[in-house]
PDB file of C-alpha atoms and ligand atoms in Angstrom:
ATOM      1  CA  UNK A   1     103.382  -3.206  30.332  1.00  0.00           C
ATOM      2  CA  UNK A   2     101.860  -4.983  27.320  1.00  0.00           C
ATOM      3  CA  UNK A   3      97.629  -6.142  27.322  1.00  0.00           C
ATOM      4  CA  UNK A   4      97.350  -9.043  28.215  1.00  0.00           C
ATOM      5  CA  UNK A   5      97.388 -12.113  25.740  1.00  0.00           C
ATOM      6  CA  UNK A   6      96.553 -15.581  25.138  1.00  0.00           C
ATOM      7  CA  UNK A   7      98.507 -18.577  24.415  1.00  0.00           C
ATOM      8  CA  UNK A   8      97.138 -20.995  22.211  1.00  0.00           C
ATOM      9  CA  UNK A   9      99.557 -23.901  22.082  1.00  0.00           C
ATOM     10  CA  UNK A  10      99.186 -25.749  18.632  1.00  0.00           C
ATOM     11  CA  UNK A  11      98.713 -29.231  19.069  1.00  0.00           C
ATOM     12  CA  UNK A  12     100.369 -29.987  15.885  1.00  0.00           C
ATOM     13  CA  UNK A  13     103.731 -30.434  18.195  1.00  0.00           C
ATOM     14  CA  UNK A  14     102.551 -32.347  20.358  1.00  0.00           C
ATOM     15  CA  UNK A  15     102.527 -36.025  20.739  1.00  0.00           C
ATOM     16  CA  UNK A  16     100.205 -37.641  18.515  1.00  0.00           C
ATOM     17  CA  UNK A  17     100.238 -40.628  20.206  1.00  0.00           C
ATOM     18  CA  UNK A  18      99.003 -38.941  23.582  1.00  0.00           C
ATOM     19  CA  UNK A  19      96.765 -36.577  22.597  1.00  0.00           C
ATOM     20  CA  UNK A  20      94.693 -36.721  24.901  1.00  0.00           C
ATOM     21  CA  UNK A  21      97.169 -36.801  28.146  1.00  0.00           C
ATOM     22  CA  UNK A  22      98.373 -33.818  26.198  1.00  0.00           C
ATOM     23  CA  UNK A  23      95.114 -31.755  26.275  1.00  0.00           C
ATOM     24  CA  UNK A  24      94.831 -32.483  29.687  1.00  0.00           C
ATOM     25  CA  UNK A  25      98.471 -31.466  30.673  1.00  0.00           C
ATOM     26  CA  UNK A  26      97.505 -28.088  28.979  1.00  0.00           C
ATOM     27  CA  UNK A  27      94.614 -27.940  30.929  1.00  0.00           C
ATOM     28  CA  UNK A  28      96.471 -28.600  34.302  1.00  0.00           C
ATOM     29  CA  UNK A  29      99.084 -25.830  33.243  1.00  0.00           C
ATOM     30  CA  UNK A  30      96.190 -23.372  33.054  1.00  0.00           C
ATOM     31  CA  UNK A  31      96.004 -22.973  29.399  1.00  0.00           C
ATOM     32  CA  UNK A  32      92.742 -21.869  28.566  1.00  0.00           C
ATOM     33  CA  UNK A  33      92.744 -22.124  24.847  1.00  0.00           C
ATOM     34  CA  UNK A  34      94.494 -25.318  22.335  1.00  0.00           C
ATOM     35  CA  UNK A  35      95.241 -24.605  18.622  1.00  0.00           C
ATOM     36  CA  UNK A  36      93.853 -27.228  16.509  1.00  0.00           C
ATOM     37  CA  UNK A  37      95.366 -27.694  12.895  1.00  0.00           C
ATOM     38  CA  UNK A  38      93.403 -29.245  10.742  1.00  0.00           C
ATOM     39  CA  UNK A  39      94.934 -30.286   7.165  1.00  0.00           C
ATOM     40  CA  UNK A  40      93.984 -31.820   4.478  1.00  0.00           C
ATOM     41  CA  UNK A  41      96.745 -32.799   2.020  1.00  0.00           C
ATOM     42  CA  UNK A  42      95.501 -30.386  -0.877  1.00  0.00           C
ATOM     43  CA  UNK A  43      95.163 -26.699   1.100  1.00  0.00           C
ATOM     44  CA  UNK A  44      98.466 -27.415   2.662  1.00  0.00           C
ATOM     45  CA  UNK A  45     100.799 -30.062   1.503  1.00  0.00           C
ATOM     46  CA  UNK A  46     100.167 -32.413   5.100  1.00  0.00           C
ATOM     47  CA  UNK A  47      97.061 -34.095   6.653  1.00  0.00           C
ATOM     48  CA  UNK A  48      96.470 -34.001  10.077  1.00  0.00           C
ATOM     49  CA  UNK A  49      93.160 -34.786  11.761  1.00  0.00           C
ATOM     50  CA  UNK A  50      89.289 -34.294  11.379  1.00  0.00           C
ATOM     51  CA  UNK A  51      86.169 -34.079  13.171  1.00  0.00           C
ATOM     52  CA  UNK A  52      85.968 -37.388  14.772  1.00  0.00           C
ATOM     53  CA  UNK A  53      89.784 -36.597  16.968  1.00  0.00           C
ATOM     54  CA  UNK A  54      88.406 -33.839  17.876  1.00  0.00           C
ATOM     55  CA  UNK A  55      84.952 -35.257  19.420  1.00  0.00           C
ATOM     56  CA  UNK A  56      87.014 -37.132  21.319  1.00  0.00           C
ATOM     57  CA  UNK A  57      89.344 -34.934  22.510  1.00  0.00           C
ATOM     58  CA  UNK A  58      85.902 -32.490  23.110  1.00  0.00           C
ATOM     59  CA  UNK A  59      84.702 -35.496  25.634  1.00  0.00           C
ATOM     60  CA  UNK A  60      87.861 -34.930  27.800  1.00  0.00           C
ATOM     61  CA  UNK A  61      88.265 -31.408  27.735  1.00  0.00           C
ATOM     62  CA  UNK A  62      87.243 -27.940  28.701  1.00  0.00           C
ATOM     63  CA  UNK A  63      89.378 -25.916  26.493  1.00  0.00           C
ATOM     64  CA  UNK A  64      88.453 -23.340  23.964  1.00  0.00           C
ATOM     65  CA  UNK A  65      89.005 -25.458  20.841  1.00  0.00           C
ATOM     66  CA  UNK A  66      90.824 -22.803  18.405  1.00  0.00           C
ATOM     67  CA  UNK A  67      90.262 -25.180  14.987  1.00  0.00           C
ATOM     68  CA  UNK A  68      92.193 -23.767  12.145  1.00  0.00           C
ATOM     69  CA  UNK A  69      91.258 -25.053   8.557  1.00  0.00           C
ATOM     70  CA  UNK A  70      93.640 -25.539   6.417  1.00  0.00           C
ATOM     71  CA  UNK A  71      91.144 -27.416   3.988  1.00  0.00           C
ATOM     72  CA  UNK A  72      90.057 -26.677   0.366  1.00  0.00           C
ATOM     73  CA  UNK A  73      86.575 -25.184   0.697  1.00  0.00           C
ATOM     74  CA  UNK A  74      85.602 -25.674   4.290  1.00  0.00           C
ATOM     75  CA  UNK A  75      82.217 -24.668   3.920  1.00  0.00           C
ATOM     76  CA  UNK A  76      82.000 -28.781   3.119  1.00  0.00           C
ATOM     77  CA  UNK A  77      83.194 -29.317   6.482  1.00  0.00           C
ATOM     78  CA  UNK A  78      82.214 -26.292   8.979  1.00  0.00           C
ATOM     79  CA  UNK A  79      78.925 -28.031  10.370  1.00  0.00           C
ATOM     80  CA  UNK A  80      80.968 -31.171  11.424  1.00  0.00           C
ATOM     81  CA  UNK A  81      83.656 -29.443  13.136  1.00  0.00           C
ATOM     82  CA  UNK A  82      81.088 -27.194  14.885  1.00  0.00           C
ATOM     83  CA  UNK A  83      79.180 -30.503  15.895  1.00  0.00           C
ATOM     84  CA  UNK A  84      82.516 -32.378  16.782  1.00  0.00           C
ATOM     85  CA  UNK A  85      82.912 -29.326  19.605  1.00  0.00           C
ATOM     86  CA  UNK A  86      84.541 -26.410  18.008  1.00  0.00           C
ATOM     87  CA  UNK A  87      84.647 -23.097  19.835  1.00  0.00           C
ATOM     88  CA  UNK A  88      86.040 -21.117  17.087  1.00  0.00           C
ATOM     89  CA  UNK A  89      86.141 -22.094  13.347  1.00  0.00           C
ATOM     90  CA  UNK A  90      88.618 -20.430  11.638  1.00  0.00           C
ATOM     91  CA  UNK A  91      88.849 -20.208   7.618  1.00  0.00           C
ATOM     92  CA  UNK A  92      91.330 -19.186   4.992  1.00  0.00           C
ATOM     93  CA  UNK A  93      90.478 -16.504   2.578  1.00  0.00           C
ATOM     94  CA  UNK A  94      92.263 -18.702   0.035  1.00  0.00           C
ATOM     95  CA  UNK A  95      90.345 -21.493   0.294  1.00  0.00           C
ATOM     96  CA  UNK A  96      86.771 -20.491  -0.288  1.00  0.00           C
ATOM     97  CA  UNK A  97      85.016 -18.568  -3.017  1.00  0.00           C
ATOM     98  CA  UNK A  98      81.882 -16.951  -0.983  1.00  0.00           C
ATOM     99  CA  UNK A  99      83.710 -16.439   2.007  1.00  0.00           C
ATOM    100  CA  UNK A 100      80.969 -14.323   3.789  1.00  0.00           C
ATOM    101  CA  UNK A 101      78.266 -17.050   3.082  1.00  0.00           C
ATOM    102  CA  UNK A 102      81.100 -19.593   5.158  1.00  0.00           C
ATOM    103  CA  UNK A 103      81.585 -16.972   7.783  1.00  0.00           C
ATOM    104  CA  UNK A 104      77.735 -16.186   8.347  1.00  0.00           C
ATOM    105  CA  UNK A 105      77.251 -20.337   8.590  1.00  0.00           C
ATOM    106  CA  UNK A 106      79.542 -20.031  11.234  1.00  0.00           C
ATOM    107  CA  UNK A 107      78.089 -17.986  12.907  1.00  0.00           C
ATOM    108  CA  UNK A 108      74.648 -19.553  12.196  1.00  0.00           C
ATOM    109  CA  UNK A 109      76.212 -23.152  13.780  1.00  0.00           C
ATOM    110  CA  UNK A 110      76.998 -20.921  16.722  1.00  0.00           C
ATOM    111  CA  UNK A 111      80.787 -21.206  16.489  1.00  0.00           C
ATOM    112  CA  UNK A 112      83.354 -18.060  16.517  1.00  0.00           C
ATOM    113  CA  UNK A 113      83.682 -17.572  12.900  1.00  0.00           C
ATOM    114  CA  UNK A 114      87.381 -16.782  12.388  1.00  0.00           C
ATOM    115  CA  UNK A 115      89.975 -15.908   8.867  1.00  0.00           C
ATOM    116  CA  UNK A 116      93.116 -16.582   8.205  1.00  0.00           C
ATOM    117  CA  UNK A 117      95.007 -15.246   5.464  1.00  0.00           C
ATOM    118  CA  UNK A 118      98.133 -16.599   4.428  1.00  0.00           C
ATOM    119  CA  UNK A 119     101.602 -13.941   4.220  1.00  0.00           C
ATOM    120  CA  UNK A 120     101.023 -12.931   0.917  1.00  0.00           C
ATOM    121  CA  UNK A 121      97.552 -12.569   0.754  1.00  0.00           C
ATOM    122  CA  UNK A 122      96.675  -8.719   1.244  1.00  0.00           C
ATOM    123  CA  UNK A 123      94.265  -7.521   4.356  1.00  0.00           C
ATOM    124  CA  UNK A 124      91.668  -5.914   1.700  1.00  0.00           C
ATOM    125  CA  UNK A 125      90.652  -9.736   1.205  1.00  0.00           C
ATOM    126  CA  UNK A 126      89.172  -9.939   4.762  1.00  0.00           C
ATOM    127  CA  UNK A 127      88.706  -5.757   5.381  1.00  0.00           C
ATOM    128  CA  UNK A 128      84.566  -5.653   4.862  1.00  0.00           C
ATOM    129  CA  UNK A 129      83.797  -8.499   6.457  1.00  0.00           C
ATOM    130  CA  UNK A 130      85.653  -7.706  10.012  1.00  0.00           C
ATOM    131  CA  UNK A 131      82.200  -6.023  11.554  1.00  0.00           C
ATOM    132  CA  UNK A 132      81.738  -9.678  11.394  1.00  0.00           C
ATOM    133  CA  UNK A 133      84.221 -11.668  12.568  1.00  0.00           C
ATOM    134  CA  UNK A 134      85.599 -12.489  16.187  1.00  0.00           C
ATOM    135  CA  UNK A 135      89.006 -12.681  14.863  1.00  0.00           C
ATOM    136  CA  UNK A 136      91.631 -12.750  12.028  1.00  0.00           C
ATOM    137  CA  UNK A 137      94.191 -15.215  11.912  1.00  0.00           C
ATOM    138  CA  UNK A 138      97.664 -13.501  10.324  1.00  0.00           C
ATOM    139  CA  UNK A 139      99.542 -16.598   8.977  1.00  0.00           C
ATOM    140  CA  UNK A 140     103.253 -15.662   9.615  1.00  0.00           C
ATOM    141  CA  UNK A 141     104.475 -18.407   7.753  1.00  0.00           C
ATOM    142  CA  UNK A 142     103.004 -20.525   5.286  1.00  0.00           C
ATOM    143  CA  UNK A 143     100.450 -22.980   6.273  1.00  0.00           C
ATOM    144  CA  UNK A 144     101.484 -26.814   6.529  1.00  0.00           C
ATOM    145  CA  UNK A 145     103.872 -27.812   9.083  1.00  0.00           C
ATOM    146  CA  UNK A 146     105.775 -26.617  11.964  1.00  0.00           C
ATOM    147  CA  UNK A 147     108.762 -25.502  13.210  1.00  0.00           C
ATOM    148  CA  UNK A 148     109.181 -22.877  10.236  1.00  0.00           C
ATOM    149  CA  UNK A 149     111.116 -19.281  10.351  1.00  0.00           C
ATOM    150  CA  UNK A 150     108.944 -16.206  11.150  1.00  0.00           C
ATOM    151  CA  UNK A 151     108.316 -14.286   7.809  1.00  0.00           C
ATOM    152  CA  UNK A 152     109.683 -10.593   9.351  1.00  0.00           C
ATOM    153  CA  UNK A 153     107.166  -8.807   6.863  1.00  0.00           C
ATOM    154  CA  UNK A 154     103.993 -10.136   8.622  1.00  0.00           C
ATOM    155  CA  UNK A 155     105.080  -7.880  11.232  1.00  0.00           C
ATOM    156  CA  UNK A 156     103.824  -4.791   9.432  1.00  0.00           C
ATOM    157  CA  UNK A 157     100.828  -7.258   8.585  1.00  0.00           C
ATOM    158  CA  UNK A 158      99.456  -7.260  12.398  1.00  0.00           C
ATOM    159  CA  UNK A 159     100.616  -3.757  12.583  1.00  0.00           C
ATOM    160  CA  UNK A 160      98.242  -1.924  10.096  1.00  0.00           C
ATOM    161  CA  UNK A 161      95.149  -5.188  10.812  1.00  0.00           C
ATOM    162  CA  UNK A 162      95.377  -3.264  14.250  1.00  0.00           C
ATOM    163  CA  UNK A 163      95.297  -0.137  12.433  1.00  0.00           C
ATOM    164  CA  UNK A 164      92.070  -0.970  10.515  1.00  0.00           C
ATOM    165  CA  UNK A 165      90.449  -2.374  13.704  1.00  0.00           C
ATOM    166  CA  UNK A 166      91.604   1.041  15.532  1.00  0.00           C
ATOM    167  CA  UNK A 167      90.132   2.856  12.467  1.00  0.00           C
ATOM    168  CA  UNK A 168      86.700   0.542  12.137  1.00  0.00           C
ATOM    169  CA  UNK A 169      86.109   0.762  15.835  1.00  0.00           C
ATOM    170  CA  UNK A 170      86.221  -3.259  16.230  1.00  0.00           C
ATOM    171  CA  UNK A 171      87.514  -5.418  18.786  1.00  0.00           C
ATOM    172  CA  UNK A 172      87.912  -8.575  16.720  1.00  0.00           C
ATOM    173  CA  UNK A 173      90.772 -10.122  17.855  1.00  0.00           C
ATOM    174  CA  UNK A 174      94.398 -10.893  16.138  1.00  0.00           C
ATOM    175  CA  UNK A 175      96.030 -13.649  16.022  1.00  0.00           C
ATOM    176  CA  UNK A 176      99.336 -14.823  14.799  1.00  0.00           C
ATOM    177  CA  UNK A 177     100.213 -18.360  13.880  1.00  0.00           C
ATOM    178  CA  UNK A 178     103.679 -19.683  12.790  1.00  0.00           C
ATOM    179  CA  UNK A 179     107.503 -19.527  14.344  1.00  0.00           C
ATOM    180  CA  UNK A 180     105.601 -17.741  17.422  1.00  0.00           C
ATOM    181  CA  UNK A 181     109.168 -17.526  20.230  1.00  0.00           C
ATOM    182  CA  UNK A 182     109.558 -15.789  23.307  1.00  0.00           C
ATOM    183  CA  UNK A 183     111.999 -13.847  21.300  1.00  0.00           C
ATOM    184  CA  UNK A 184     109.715 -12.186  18.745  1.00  0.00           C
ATOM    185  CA  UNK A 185     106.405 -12.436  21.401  1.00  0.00           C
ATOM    186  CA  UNK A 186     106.749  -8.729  23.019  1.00  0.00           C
ATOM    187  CA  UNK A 187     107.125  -7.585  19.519  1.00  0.00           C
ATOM    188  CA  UNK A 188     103.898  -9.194  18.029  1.00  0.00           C
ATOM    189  CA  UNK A 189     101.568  -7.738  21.139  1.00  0.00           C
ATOM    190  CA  UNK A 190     102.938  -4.629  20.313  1.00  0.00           C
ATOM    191  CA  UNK A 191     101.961  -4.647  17.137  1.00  0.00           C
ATOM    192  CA  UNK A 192      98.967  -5.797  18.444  1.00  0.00           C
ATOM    193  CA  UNK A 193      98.597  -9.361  18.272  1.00  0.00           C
ATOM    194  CA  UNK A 194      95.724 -10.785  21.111  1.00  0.00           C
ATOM    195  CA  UNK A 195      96.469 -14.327  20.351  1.00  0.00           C
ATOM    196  CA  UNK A 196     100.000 -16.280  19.558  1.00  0.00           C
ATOM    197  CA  UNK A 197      99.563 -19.587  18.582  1.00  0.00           C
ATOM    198  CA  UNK A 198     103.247 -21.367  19.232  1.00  0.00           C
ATOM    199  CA  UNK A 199     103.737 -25.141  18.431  1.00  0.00           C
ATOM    200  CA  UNK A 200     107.160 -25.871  18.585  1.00  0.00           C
ATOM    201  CA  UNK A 201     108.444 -23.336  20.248  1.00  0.00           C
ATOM    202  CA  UNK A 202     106.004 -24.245  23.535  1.00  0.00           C
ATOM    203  CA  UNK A 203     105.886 -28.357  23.581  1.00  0.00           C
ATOM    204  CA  UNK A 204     109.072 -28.822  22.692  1.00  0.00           C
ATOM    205  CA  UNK A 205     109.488 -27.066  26.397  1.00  0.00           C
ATOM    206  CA  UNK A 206     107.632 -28.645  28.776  1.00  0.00           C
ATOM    207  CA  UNK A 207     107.082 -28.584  31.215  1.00  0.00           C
ATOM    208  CA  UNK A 208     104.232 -26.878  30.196  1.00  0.00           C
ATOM    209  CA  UNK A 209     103.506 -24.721  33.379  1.00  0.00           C
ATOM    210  CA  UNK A 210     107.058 -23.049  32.759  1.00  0.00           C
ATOM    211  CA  UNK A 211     107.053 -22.648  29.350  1.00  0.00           C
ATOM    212  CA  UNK A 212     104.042 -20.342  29.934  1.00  0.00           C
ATOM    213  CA  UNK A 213     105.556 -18.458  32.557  1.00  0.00           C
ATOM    214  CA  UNK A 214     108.218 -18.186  29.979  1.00  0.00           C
ATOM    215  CA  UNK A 215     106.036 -16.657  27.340  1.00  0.00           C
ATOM    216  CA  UNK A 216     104.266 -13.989  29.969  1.00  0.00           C
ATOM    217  CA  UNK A 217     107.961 -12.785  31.046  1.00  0.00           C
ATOM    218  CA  UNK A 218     108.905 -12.757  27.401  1.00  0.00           C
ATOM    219  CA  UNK A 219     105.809 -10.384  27.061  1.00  0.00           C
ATOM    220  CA  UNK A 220     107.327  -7.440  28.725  1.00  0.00           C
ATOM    221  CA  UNK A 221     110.907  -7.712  27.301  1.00  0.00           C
ATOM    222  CA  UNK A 222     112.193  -4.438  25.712  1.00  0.00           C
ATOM    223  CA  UNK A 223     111.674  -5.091  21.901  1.00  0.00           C
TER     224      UNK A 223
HETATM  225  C1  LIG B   1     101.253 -24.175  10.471  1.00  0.00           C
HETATM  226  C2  LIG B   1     100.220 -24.289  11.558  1.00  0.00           C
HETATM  227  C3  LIG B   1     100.716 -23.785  12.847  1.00  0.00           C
HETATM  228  C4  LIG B   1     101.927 -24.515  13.366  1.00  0.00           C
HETATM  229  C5  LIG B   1     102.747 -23.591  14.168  1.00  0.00           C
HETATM  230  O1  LIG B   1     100.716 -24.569   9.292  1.00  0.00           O
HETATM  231  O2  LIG B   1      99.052 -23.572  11.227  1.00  0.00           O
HETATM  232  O3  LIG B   1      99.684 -23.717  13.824  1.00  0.00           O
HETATM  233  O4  LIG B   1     101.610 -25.645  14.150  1.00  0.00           O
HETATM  234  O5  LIG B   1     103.905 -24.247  14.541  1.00  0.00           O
HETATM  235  P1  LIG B   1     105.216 -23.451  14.969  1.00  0.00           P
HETATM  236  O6  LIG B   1     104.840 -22.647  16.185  1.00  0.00           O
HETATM  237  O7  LIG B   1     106.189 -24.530  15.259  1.00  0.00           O
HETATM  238  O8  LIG B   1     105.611 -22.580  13.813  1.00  0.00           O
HETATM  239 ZN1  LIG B   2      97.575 -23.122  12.838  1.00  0.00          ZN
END
């Protein structure tokens, strides 16, 4: 039987048009938590949405906002996104030169303070400050759009980031972000994964009730 996990469905699939019917359709399906990808054409070749989209979508929801920046140097931008109604900032290693001053004003703004780091970017960049974050984001493809191939190596990624938390005695979680399927999700938990982010994968299945049921059985497949 693997731990149980959460699903963070990545908005970036959904309809863009709707965004709001499709919070609330997540909501109603009893997802607790939404991915949020924000983008800002230099980071990540692709611009989504800021701040203000998600104030709004903060006035008709309950959700744990999951907000991943993919923006060059976020410490610009954390205190808006924390005021717009972020739960959980997350940051990319890549993107920031004093990454524990941006993860203590995090903290500070009384967010989650989160990291990603991208496939090729090594754990060490992230390994002293995990005492101090509530999780680490392990980018299994690269950042910038969806519906991309799972990177196999990024296995062994969230395979020895469990090892370090084993060996640190933390509980920050793990999450993994990027062609997230039922078919590779008993894998990931058992490698230790707390948190799969799917986009493509889950609202290009609704309806959305199922397609969670869907993940949870795929949770306890064999791998
Ligand atoms: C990629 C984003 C992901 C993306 C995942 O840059 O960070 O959150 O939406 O989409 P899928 O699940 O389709 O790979
Ligand atoms: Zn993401």
């Amino acid at each position: 039987m693997t731990p149980p996990f959460i699903l963070s469905p990545s908005l970036l699939s959904a309809d863009f048009g709707r965004l709001a019917d499709e919070v609330a359709a997540l909501e109603a399906a009893g997802l607790q938590w939404v991915h949020l990808d924000v983008m800002d054409g230099l980071f990540v070749p692709n611009i989504t949405f800021g701040p203000p989209i998600i104030a709004a979508l903060r006035r008709r929801s309950k959700l744990y906002f999951d907000t991943h920046l993919m923006i060059e140097r976020p410490e610009r931008y954390v205190a808006a996104f924390c005021e717009a109604g972020a739960n959980l900032v997350c940051v990319h290693a890549e993107a920031t030169v004093h990454l524990e001053r941006t993860v203590a004003e995090i903290a500070r703004l009384g967010a989650a303070p989160a990291v990603a780091l991208n496939p090729a970017t090594p754990l060490c960049a992230v390994k002293y400050l995990l005492p101090q974050l509530d999780m680490v984001l392990v980018m299994t493809v690269n950042p910038g759009f969806g519906g991309q191939s799972f990177i196999p190596f990024c296995l062994d990624k969230v395979r020895d980031l469990a090892a370090l938390r084993r060996s640190q005695g933390l509980s920050f979680r793990i999450q993994v972000d990027g062609g997230v399927t039922p078919d590779n999700t008993a894998a990931l938990l058992e490698a230790g994964a707390d948190v799969l982010v799917s986009g493509s994968a889950f609202f290009g299945h609704p309806p959305y009730k199922d397609r969670l049921d869907v993940f949870h059985a795929a949770a306890n497949r064999p791998t």
